PDB file of C-alpha atoms in Angstrom:
ATOM      1  CA  GLN A   1      17.414-130.680  72.489  1.00 59.00           C
ATOM      2  CA  LYS A   2      20.137-127.960  72.629  1.00 71.00           C
ATOM      3  CA  GLU A   3      22.900-128.541  75.142  1.00 88.00           C
ATOM      4  CA  VAL A   4      22.407-125.364  76.708  1.00 94.00           C
ATOM      5  CA  GLU A   5      19.035-123.326  76.911  1.00 94.00           C
ATOM      6  CA  GLN A   6      18.761-119.500  77.688  1.00 94.00           C
ATOM      7  CA  ASP A   7      15.922-117.500  77.194  1.00 88.00           C
ATOM      8  CA  PRO A   8      17.107-114.522  74.969  1.00 84.00           C
ATOM      9  CA  GLY A   9      14.683-111.924  76.266  1.00 86.00           C
ATOM     10  CA  PRO A  10      14.756-108.927  75.967  1.00 92.00           C
ATOM     11  CA  LEU A  11      14.278-108.447  79.864  1.00 95.00           C
ATOM     12  CA  SER A  12      13.549-104.921  80.969  1.00 97.00           C
ATOM     13  CA  VAL A  13      13.477-103.949  84.626  1.00 97.00           C
ATOM     14  CA  PRO A  14      13.281-100.734  86.405  1.00 97.00           C
ATOM     15  CA  GLU A  15      16.556 -99.608  88.245  1.00 97.00           C
ATOM     16  CA  GLY A  16      17.052-101.062  91.676  1.00 97.00           C
ATOM     17  CA  ALA A  17      14.973-104.396  90.920  1.00 97.00           C
ATOM     18  CA  ILE A  18      16.457-107.872  91.526  1.00 97.00           C
ATOM     19  CA  VAL A  19      17.080-109.588  88.271  1.00 97.00           C
ATOM     20  CA  SER A  20      17.201-113.515  87.771  1.00 97.00           C
ATOM     21  CA  LEU A  21      18.729-114.775  84.798  1.00 97.00           C
ATOM     22  CA  ASN A  22      18.609-118.436  83.868  1.00 96.00           C
ATOM     23  CA  CYS A  23      20.113-121.369  81.940  1.00 97.00           C
ATOM     24  CA  THR A  24      19.107-125.093  81.579  1.00 97.00           C
ATOM     25  CA  TYR A  25      21.230-127.859  80.217  1.00 96.00           C
ATOM     26  CA  SER A  26      20.853-131.498  79.306  1.00 95.00           C
ATOM     27  CA  ASN A  27      24.420-132.638  79.846  1.00 93.00           C
ATOM     28  CA  SER A  28      24.536-133.914  83.241  1.00 92.00           C
ATOM     29  CA  ALA A  29      28.442-134.325  82.831  1.00 91.00           C
ATOM     30  CA  PHE A  30      28.871-130.414  83.132  1.00 92.00           C
ATOM     31  CA  GLN A  31      30.607-129.632  86.139  1.00 90.00           C
ATOM     32  CA  TYR A  32      32.211-125.928  85.526  1.00 91.00           C
ATOM     33  CA  PHE A  33      29.691-123.041  85.017  1.00 94.00           C
ATOM     34  CA  MET A  34      30.345-119.375  84.131  1.00 94.00           C
ATOM     35  CA  TRP A  35      28.325-116.287  83.575  1.00 96.00           C
ATOM     36  CA  TYR A  36      29.676-113.759  81.177  1.00 97.00           C
ATOM     37  CA  ARG A  37      28.578-109.992  80.481  1.00 97.00           C
ATOM     38  CA  GLN A  38      28.820-108.652  76.959  1.00 96.00           C
ATOM     39  CA  TYR A  39      28.243-104.875  76.229  1.00 95.00           C
ATOM     40  CA  SER A  40      27.100-104.049  72.575  1.00 91.00           C
ATOM     41  CA  ARG A  41      29.780-104.564  70.195  1.00 88.00           C
ATOM     42  CA  LYS A  42      32.307-105.853  72.662  1.00 92.00           C
ATOM     43  CA  GLY A  43      33.675-109.196  73.621  1.00 95.00           C
ATOM     44  CA  PRO A  44      32.063-111.042  76.818  1.00 95.00           C
ATOM     45  CA  GLU A  45      33.853-110.545  79.923  1.00 95.00           C
ATOM     46  CA  LEU A  46      33.864-113.320  82.841  1.00 94.00           C
ATOM     47  CA  LEU A  47      31.604-112.463  85.698  1.00 95.00           C
ATOM     48  CA  MET A  48      31.119-115.262  87.841  1.00 92.00           C
ATOM     49  CA  TYR A  49      32.781-118.762  87.888  1.00 90.00           C
ATOM     50  CA  THR A  50      31.208-121.944  89.992  1.00 90.00           C
ATOM     51  CA  TYR A  51      32.283-125.436  90.321  1.00 86.00           C
ATOM     52  CA  SER A  52      29.488-127.886  90.800  1.00 82.00           C
ATOM     53  CA  SER A  53      26.473-127.050  92.843  1.00 83.00           C
ATOM     54  CA  GLY A  54      25.983-124.512  95.321  1.00 85.00           C
ATOM     55  CA  ASN A  55      25.937-120.470  95.405  1.00 90.00           C
ATOM     56  CA  LYS A  56      28.736-118.037  94.930  1.00 92.00           C
ATOM     57  CA  GLU A  57      28.227-114.311  95.819  1.00 95.00           C
ATOM     58  CA  ASP A  58      30.596-111.341  94.520  1.00 94.00           C
ATOM     59  CA  GLY A  59      28.868-108.197  95.559  1.00 96.00           C
ATOM     60  CA  ARG A  60      25.654-107.564  93.748  1.00 97.00           C
ATOM     61  CA  PHE A  61      25.988-110.758  91.842  1.00 97.00           C
ATOM     62  CA  THR A  62      24.964-114.312  93.179  1.00 97.00           C
ATOM     63  CA  ALA A  63      25.447-117.582  90.725  1.00 96.00           C
ATOM     64  CA  GLN A  64      23.673-120.458  91.799  1.00 96.00           C
ATOM     65  CA  VAL A  65      23.883-124.056  90.632  1.00 95.00           C
ATOM     66  CA  ASP A  66      21.406-126.840  90.986  1.00 94.00           C
ATOM     67  CA  LYS A  67      22.869-129.909  89.279  1.00 92.00           C
ATOM     68  CA  SER A  68      19.993-132.138  90.109  1.00 92.00           C
ATOM     69  CA  SER A  69      17.676-129.779  88.250  1.00 93.00           C
ATOM     70  CA  LYS A  70      20.219-129.077  85.617  1.00 94.00           C
ATOM     71  CA  TYR A  71      19.605-125.394  86.288  1.00 94.00           C
ATOM     72  CA  ILE A  72      21.945-122.504  86.698  1.00 96.00           C
ATOM     73  CA  SER A  73      21.164-118.975  87.803  1.00 97.00           C
ATOM     74  CA  LEU A  74      22.475-115.390  87.980  1.00 97.00           C
ATOM     75  CA  PHE A  75      20.987-113.033  90.435  1.00 97.00           C
ATOM     76  CA  ILE A  76      21.725-109.326  90.205  1.00 98.00           C
ATOM     77  CA  ARG A  77      20.624-107.145  93.286  1.00 97.00           C
ATOM     78  CA  ASP A  78      20.074-103.494  93.113  1.00 98.00           C
ATOM     79  CA  SER A  79      20.258-103.529  89.332  1.00 97.00           C
ATOM     80  CA  GLN A  80      21.941-100.422  87.935  1.00 97.00           C
ATOM     81  CA  PRO A  81      21.475 -98.889  84.372  1.00 97.00           C
ATOM     82  CA  SER A  82      25.381 -99.934  83.627  1.00 97.00           C
ATOM     83  CA  ASP A  83      24.284-103.512  84.214  1.00 98.00           C
ATOM     84  CA  SER A  84      22.467-103.425  80.520  1.00 97.00           C
ATOM     85  CA  ALA A  85      23.996-105.738  78.788  1.00 96.00           C
ATOM     86  CA  THR A  86      23.710-109.423  77.127  1.00 95.00           C
ATOM     87  CA  TYR A  87      24.361-112.264  79.792  1.00 97.00           C
ATOM     88  CA  LEU A  88      25.635-115.498  78.488  1.00 96.00           C
ATOM     89  CA  CYS A  89      26.127-118.668  80.468  1.00 96.00           C
ATOM     90  CA  ALA A  90      28.766-121.099  79.693  1.00 94.00           C
ATOM     91  CA  MET A  91      29.464-124.422  80.972  1.00 92.00           C
ATOM     92  CA  SER A  92      32.120-127.333  80.463  1.00 90.00           C
ATOM     93  CA  VAL A  93      32.636-131.040  81.344  1.00 88.00           C
ATOM     94  CA  GLY A  94      36.342-130.183  81.907  1.00 81.00           C
ATOM     95  CA  ASN A  95      37.803-131.612  78.676  1.00 79.00           C
ATOM     96  CA  THR A  96      36.194-129.924  76.034  1.00 84.00           C
ATOM     97  CA  PRO A  97      35.497-126.118  74.812  1.00 89.00           C
ATOM     98  CA  LEU A  98      33.009-124.102  76.728  1.00 91.00           C
ATOM     99  CA  VAL A  99      29.549-124.417  75.651  1.00 92.00           C
ATOM    100  CA  PHE A 100      27.608-121.142  75.519  1.00 93.00           C
ATOM    101  CA  GLY A 101      23.955-120.160  75.836  1.00 94.00           C
ATOM    102  CA  LYS A 102      22.318-117.801  73.382  1.00 93.00           C
ATOM    103  CA  GLY A 103      22.471-114.946  75.782  1.00 94.00           C
ATOM    104  CA  THR A 104      19.698-112.882  77.359  1.00 95.00           C
ATOM    105  CA  ARG A 105      19.624-109.148  76.749  1.00 95.00           C
ATOM    106  CA  LEU A 106      19.000-107.067  79.794  1.00 96.00           C
ATOM    107  CA  SER A 107      17.863-103.631  80.059  1.00 97.00           C
ATOM    108  CA  VAL A 108      17.583-101.511  83.273  1.00 97.00           C
ATOM    109  CA  ILE A 109      15.979 -98.390  83.120  1.00 97.00           C
ATOM    110  CA  ALA A 110      16.835 -95.379  85.091  1.00 94.00           C
TER     111      ALA A 110
ATOM    112  CA  ASP B   1      48.651-104.512  79.894  1.00 64.00           C
ATOM    113  CA  GLY B   2      47.811-108.104  78.745  1.00 73.00           C
ATOM    114  CA  GLY B   3      45.066-108.860  76.580  1.00 94.00           C
ATOM    115  CA  ILE B   4      43.697-110.189  73.134  1.00 96.00           C
ATOM    116  CA  THR B   5      43.842-107.932  70.285  1.00 96.00           C
ATOM    117  CA  GLN B   6      41.486-108.389  67.228  1.00 97.00           C
ATOM    118  CA  SER B   7      41.927-106.610  64.055  1.00 95.00           C
ATOM    119  CA  PRO B   8      40.349-104.974  62.282  1.00 95.00           C
ATOM    120  CA  LYS B   9      37.390-103.963  64.026  1.00 95.00           C
ATOM    121  CA  TYR B  10      35.199-103.772  60.863  1.00 95.00           C
ATOM    122  CA  LEU B  11      35.957-105.962  57.838  1.00 94.00           C
ATOM    123  CA  PHE B  12      33.976-105.718  54.539  1.00 92.00           C
ATOM    124  CA  ARG B  13      34.178-108.499  52.178  1.00 89.00           C
ATOM    125  CA  LYS B  14      32.942-109.053  48.656  1.00 89.00           C
ATOM    126  CA  GLU B  15      31.421-112.189  47.521  1.00 86.00           C
ATOM    127  CA  GLY B  16      33.975-114.788  46.380  1.00 86.00           C
ATOM    128  CA  GLN B  17      36.897-113.230  48.486  1.00 90.00           C
ATOM    129  CA  ASN B  18      38.960-114.854  51.137  1.00 93.00           C
ATOM    130  CA  VAL B  19      39.440-112.812  54.190  1.00 95.00           C
ATOM    131  CA  THR B  20      41.869-113.143  57.387  1.00 96.00           C
ATOM    132  CA  LEU B  21      40.933-111.992  60.924  1.00 97.00           C
ATOM    133  CA  SER B  22      43.806-111.186  63.358  1.00 98.00           C
ATOM    134  CA  CYS B  23      43.982-112.540  66.667  1.00 98.00           C
ATOM    135  CA  GLU B  24      47.117-111.908  68.907  1.00 98.00           C
ATOM    136  CA  GLN B  25      47.479-112.577  72.810  1.00 97.00           C
ATOM    137  CA  ASN B  26      50.219-111.229  75.080  1.00 96.00           C
ATOM    138  CA  LEU B  27      48.749-113.369  77.854  1.00 94.00           C
ATOM    139  CA  ASN B  28      51.190-116.297  77.375  1.00 93.00           C
ATOM    140  CA  HIS B  29      48.280-118.521  77.026  1.00 93.00           C
ATOM    141  CA  ASP B  30      48.494-121.884  75.442  1.00 93.00           C
ATOM    142  CA  ALA B  31      45.057-122.368  74.068  1.00 94.00           C
ATOM    143  CA  MET B  32      43.050-120.259  71.750  1.00 96.00           C
ATOM    144  CA  TYR B  33      39.610-120.532  70.282  1.00 96.00           C
ATOM    145  CA  TRP B  34      37.563-118.754  67.494  1.00 98.00           C
ATOM    146  CA  TYR B  35      33.701-118.190  67.970  1.00 97.00           C
ATOM    147  CA  ARG B  36      31.108-116.761  65.723  1.00 96.00           C
ATOM    148  CA  GLN B  37      28.210-114.694  67.237  1.00 95.00           C
ATOM    149  CA  ASP B  38      25.135-114.106  65.126  1.00 92.00           C
ATOM    150  CA  PRO B  39      21.850-112.556  66.612  1.00 85.00           C
ATOM    151  CA  GLY B  40      19.919-115.026  68.445  1.00 78.00           C
ATOM    152  CA  GLN B  41      22.387-117.801  67.879  1.00 81.00           C
ATOM    153  CA  GLY B  42      24.797-117.207  70.817  1.00 86.00           C
ATOM    154  CA  LEU B  43      28.388-118.249  70.410  1.00 93.00           C
ATOM    155  CA  ARG B  44      29.439-121.002  68.090  1.00 94.00           C
ATOM    156  CA  LEU B  45      32.732-122.594  68.160  1.00 95.00           C
ATOM    157  CA  ILE B  46      34.716-122.564  64.837  1.00 97.00           C
ATOM    158  CA  TYR B  47      38.225-123.699  65.611  1.00 97.00           C
ATOM    159  CA  TYR B  48      40.384-124.359  68.731  1.00 96.00           C
ATOM    160  CA  SER B  49      43.908-124.820  69.460  1.00 96.00           C
ATOM    161  CA  GLN B  50      45.210-126.275  72.577  1.00 93.00           C
ATOM    162  CA  ILE B  51      48.875-125.545  71.625  1.00 93.00           C
ATOM    163  CA  VAL B  52      51.204-124.347  68.957  1.00 95.00           C
ATOM    164  CA  ASN B  53      50.870-126.009  65.514  1.00 95.00           C
ATOM    165  CA  ASP B  54      47.830-127.897  66.576  1.00 95.00           C
ATOM    166  CA  PHE B  55      44.168-127.259  66.206  1.00 96.00           C
ATOM    167  CA  GLN B  56      40.745-128.885  65.981  1.00 96.00           C
ATOM    168  CA  LYS B  57      37.433-128.341  64.241  1.00 97.00           C
ATOM    169  CA  GLY B  58      34.492-126.968  66.209  1.00 95.00           C
ATOM    170  CA  ASP B  59      31.082-127.006  65.328  1.00 93.00           C
ATOM    171  CA  ILE B  60      30.757-124.826  62.340  1.00 95.00           C
ATOM    172  CA  ALA B  61      34.202-125.406  60.770  1.00 97.00           C
ATOM    173  CA  GLU B  62      33.054-125.581  57.084  1.00 96.00           C
ATOM    174  CA  GLY B  63      34.425-122.658  55.218  1.00 95.00           C
ATOM    175  CA  TYR B  64      37.033-121.504  57.623  1.00 97.00           C
ATOM    176  CA  SER B  65      40.584-122.378  58.157  1.00 97.00           C
ATOM    177  CA  VAL B  66      43.058-121.432  60.649  1.00 98.00           C
ATOM    178  CA  SER B  67      46.988-121.676  61.511  1.00 97.00           C
ATOM    179  CA  ARG B  68      48.882-121.712  65.033  1.00 97.00           C
ATOM    180  CA  GLU B  69      52.462-120.953  63.960  1.00 97.00           C
ATOM    181  CA  LYS B  70      53.245-118.915  67.088  1.00 96.00           C
ATOM    182  CA  LYS B  71      52.069-119.060  70.382  1.00 96.00           C
ATOM    183  CA  GLU B  72      50.756-115.411  70.339  1.00 97.00           C
ATOM    184  CA  SER B  73      48.894-115.493  67.126  1.00 98.00           C
ATOM    185  CA  PHE B  74      45.887-117.636  65.752  1.00 98.00           C
ATOM    186  CA  PRO B  75      44.386-116.070  62.635  1.00 98.00           C
ATOM    187  CA  LEU B  76      41.263-117.134  61.109  1.00 98.00           C
ATOM    188  CA  THR B  77      40.489-117.049  57.241  1.00 97.00           C
ATOM    189  CA  VAL B  78      37.217-116.804  56.155  1.00 95.00           C
ATOM    190  CA  THR B  79      37.138-118.634  52.806  1.00 93.00           C
ATOM    191  CA  SER B  80      34.447-117.972  49.654  1.00 88.00           C
ATOM    192  CA  ALA B  81      33.336-121.550  50.773  1.00 88.00           C
ATOM    193  CA  GLN B  82      31.655-120.069  53.584  1.00 88.00           C
ATOM    194  CA  LYS B  83      28.125-119.164  52.335  1.00 86.00           C
ATOM    195  CA  ASN B  84      26.903-116.810  55.125  1.00 90.00           C
ATOM    196  CA  PRO B  85      30.074-114.957  56.610  1.00 92.00           C
ATOM    197  CA  THR B  86      28.328-111.964  57.655  1.00 94.00           C
ATOM    198  CA  ALA B  87      28.817-112.243  61.830  1.00 95.00           C
ATOM    199  CA  PHE B  88      30.735-111.115  64.708  1.00 96.00           C
ATOM    200  CA  TYR B  89      33.625-113.182  65.161  1.00 97.00           C
ATOM    201  CA  LEU B  90      35.214-113.438  68.701  1.00 97.00           C
ATOM    202  CA  CYS B  91      38.722-114.715  69.601  1.00 98.00           C
ATOM    203  CA  ALA B  92      39.461-116.058  73.083  1.00 96.00           C
ATOM    204  CA  SER B  93      42.190-117.579  75.026  1.00 95.00           C
ATOM    205  CA  SER B  94      42.903-119.611  78.090  1.00 92.00           C
ATOM    206  CA  MET B  95      46.025-120.466  80.113  1.00 87.00           C
ATOM    207  CA  SER B  96      45.817-124.023  79.041  1.00 81.00           C
ATOM    208  CA  PHE B  97      42.915-126.114  77.669  1.00 77.00           C
ATOM    209  CA  ILE B  98      42.512-127.728  80.772  1.00 76.00           C
ATOM    210  CA  THR B  99      42.255-124.393  82.622  1.00 72.00           C
ATOM    211  CA  SER B 100      39.495-123.296  80.291  1.00 72.00           C
ATOM    212  CA  ILE B 101      37.148-124.452  82.840  1.00 72.00           C
ATOM    213  CA  TYR B 102      38.079-121.312  84.685  1.00 79.00           C
ATOM    214  CA  GLY B 103      37.043-119.301  81.652  1.00 84.00           C
ATOM    215  CA  TYR B 104      38.195-117.610  78.601  1.00 92.00           C
ATOM    216  CA  THR B 105      39.765-114.225  78.008  1.00 94.00           C
ATOM    217  CA  PHE B 106      37.987-112.618  74.992  1.00 96.00           C
ATOM    218  CA  GLY B 107      39.081-109.857  72.268  1.00 97.00           C
ATOM    219  CA  SER B 108      36.722-107.182  71.341  1.00 96.00           C
ATOM    220  CA  GLY B 109      35.686-108.743  68.001  1.00 97.00           C
ATOM    221  CA  THR B 110      35.639-108.272  64.336  1.00 97.00           C
ATOM    222  CA  ARG B 111      32.384-107.519  62.798  1.00 96.00           C
ATOM    223  CA  LEU B 112      32.588-109.135  58.884  1.00 95.00           C
ATOM    224  CA  THR B 113      29.987-107.741  56.611  1.00 94.00           C
ATOM    225  CA  VAL B 114      29.743-109.167  52.954  1.00 89.00           C
ATOM    226  CA  VAL B 115      28.850-106.374  50.233  1.00 85.00           C
TER     227      VAL B 115
END
């Protein structure tokens, strides 16, 4: 079983839809959780950071961590064509390099 | 503007050749990382360096080598021993290894193709 599982998609939604992106993980020691957005042929950029369980909101984006289920989510409200990208989850125990999911490719259709 | 510069953007290598990918940062970050990205595989860690003159192997270090002689620079050499080097290579940095829990800053990547 891989440490971090993420459905690669592709996921295609109409403009204005609510998007839900998810990752599951097996290592209960993970405490620090991140979401990155990567446009085609570019490097990933940090979108959201969350420590331990709970929710964090930033504009149209909400990151959610459920440590009891080993499950993290990223919600995008009022999705826009400019949100079309690959979204990568990443996590860390705190003293090791980040472990990344495979990424989910999202297309928002105008 | 502070950031990470990777060069070249595109690189073509003949079979049996060694090539070096450049990564330079002006963020004053101590820690630097190299990842490889293949379609459907996500990001896989090749090498990382917590501080100058120190580096550790990641999950897929075979066929690669690195050096960290300066804080700003962390070049990656893809040797002829790497059997399948065609991929997108990403360099990243964090203020320190401990603060990597707050995430990395990535460069724009180098796409390496074997011809």
